[in-house]
C-alpha positions as MATLAB code, in Angstrom:
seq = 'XXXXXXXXXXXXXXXXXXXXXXXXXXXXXXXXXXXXXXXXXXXXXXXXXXXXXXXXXXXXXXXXXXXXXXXXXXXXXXXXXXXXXXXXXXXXXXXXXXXXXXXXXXXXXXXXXXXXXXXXXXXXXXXXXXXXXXXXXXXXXXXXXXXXXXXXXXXXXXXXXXXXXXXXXXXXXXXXXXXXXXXXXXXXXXXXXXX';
ca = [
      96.353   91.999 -107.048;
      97.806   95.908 -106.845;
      97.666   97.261 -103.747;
      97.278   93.803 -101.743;
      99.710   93.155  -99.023;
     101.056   89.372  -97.793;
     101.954   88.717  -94.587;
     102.218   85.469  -92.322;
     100.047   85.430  -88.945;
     100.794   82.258  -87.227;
     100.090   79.526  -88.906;
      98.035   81.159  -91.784;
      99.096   82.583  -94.651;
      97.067   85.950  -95.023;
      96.438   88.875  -97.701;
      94.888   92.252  -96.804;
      93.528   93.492  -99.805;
      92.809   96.997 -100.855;
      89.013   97.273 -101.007;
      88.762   95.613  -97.394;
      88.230   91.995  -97.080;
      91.105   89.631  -95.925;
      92.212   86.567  -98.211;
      93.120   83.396  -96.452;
      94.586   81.666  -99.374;
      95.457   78.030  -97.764;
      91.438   78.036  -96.617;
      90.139   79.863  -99.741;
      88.248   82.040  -97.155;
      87.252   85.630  -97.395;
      87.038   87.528  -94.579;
      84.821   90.779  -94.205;
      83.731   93.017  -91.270;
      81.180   95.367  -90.526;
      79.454   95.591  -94.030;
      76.315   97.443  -92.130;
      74.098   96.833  -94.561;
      70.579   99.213  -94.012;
      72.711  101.911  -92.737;
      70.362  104.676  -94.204;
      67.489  102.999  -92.959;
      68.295  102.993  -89.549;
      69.280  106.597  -89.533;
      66.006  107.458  -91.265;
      63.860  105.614  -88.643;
      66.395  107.075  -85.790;
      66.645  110.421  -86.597;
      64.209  111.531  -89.821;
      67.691  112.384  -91.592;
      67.193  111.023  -95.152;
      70.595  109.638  -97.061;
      70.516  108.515 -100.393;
      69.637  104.539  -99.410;
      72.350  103.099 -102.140;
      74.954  101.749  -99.732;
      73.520   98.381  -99.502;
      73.615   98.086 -102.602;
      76.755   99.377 -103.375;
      78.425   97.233 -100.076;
      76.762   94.247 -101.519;
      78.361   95.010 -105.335;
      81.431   95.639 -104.202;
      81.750   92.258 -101.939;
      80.283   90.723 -105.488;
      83.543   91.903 -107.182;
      85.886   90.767 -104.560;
      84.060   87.815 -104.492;
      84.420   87.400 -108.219;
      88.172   88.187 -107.832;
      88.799   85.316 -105.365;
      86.482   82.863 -105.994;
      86.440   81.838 -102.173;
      85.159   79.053 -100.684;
      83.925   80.296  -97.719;
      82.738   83.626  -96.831;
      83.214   85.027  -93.214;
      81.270   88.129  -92.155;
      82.875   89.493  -88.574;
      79.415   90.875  -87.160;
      77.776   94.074  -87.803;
      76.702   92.959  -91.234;
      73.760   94.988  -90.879;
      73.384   98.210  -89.157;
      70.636   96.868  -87.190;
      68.045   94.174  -86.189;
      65.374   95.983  -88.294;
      67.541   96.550  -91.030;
      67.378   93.102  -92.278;
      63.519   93.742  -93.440;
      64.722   96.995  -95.292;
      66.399   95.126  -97.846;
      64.524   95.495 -100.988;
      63.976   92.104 -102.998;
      66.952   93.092 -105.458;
      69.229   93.100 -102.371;
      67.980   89.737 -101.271;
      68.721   88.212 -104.809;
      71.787   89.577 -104.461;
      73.427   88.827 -101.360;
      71.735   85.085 -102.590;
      73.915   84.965 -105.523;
      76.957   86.204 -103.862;
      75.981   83.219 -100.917;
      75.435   80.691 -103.987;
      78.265   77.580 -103.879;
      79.772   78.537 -100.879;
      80.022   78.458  -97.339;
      79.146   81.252  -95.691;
      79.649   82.709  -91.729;
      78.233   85.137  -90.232;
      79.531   86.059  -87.008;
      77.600   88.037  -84.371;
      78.223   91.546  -83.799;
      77.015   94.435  -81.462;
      74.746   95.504  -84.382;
      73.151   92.369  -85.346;
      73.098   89.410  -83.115;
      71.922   86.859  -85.812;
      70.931   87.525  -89.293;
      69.095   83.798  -89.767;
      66.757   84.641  -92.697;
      70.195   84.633  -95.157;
      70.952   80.832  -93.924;
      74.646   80.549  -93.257;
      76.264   79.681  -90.311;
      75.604   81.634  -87.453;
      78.444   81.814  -84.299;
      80.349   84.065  -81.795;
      82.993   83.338  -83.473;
      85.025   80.429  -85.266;
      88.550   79.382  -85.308;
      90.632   78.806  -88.178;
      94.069   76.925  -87.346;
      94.771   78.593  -84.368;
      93.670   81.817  -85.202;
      89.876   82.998  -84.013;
      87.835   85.152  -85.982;
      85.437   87.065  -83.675;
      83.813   90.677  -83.837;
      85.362   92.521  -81.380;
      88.969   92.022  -80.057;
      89.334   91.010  -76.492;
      91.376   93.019  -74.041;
      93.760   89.826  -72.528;
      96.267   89.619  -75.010;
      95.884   85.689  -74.660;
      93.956   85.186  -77.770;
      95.676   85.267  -81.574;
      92.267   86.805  -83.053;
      90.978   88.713  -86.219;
      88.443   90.630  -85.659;
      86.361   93.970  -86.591;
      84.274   96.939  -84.810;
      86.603   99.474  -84.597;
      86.661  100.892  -88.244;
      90.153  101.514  -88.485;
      91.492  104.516  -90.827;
      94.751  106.025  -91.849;
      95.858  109.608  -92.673;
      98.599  110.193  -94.227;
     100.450  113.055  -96.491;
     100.719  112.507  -99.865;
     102.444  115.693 -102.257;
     101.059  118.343 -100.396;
      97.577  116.836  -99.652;
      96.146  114.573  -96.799;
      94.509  111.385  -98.247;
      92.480  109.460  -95.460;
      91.529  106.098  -95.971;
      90.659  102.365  -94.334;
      93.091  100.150  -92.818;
      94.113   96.917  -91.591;
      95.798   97.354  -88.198;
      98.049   94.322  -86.687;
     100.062   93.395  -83.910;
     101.709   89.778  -82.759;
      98.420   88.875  -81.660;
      95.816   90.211  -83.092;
      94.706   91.199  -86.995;
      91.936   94.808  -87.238;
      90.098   94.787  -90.223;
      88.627   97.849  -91.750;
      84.897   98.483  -92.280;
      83.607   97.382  -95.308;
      80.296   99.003  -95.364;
      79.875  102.193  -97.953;
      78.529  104.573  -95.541;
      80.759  103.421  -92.206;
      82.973  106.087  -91.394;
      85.988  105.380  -89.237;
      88.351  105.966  -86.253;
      91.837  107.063  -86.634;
      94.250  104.270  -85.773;
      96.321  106.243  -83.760;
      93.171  107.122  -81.738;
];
């Protein structure tokens, strides 16, 4: 795929690919984070600011084309899949036959975030977080340096200068012991890395 980048993290073999998810080819897992689905909704109930209300939509189409790419077997969501508790019943019935298809076949994990504690009317597993080979695949990176984690809720981001012009966009961040995925969602912002 152009634009995806291979590395080895212990003892898997891993692919960050360019429209956010992570490829673990020996598992034929694909891992996503922070997709916060219902985004618009919340701020709408929050605030009374109205956004167009696509981005669930357009999340869920995208991970249908990555999906489609790599034909995983699994499916792991690292937490905030939705922006909130209440956004799960803001999902219109197109949206539900949607992320359904996507789920179709496969296994699929969500993991808990900050956001969204536990999604159960998609099915799915639902943990803290799971371990794959002797990496663990949680929302939010702990602070000990003793764990070899992947993990999410930080919405990494990138500037850099390009001809003349500054092009900002999400990133992966890693380390020797820990992998930082990018937000997923369409309407999630992010945080500089070097913040």
């Amino acid at each position: 795929m152009i634009g995806a980048y291979d590395f080895s993290f212990y003892d898997l073999t891993l692919t960050a690919l360019p429209q956010g998810g992570l490829w673990v080819a020996d598992h034929k897992a694909l891992c996503v984070s922070d997709l916060h689905l219902g985004k618009s909704d919340r701020i709408a109930r929050r605030s009374g600011q109205m956004l167009p209300p696509y981005e669930t939509r357009a999340t869920l189409e995208k991970l249908g084309a990555l999906i489609d790419t790599c034909d995983p077997a699994i499916v792991i969501c690292l937490g905030d899949s939705f922006d909130d508790i209440d956004a799960v019943q803001s999902l219109d019935e197109a949206d539900h036959l949607l992320l359904a298809t996507l789920k179709a076949g496969r296994d699929w994990i969500w993991i808990e975030g900050n956001h969204d504690p536990d999604p159960v009317e998609f099915g799915g597993s639902h943990v803290s977080s799971i371990d794959i080979g002797s990496v663990s695949f949680r929302h939010i990176a702990t602070t000990d340096n003793k764990n070899i984690e992947i993990s999410g809720h930080y919405h990494p981001k990138a500037r850099i200068e390009m001809k003349g012009r500054t092009i900002t966009r999400p990133s992966f961040l890693y380390d020797q012991s820990r992998v930082i995925m990018p937000s997923f969602g369409t309407y999630t912002g992010g945080r500089y890395c070097t913040d």
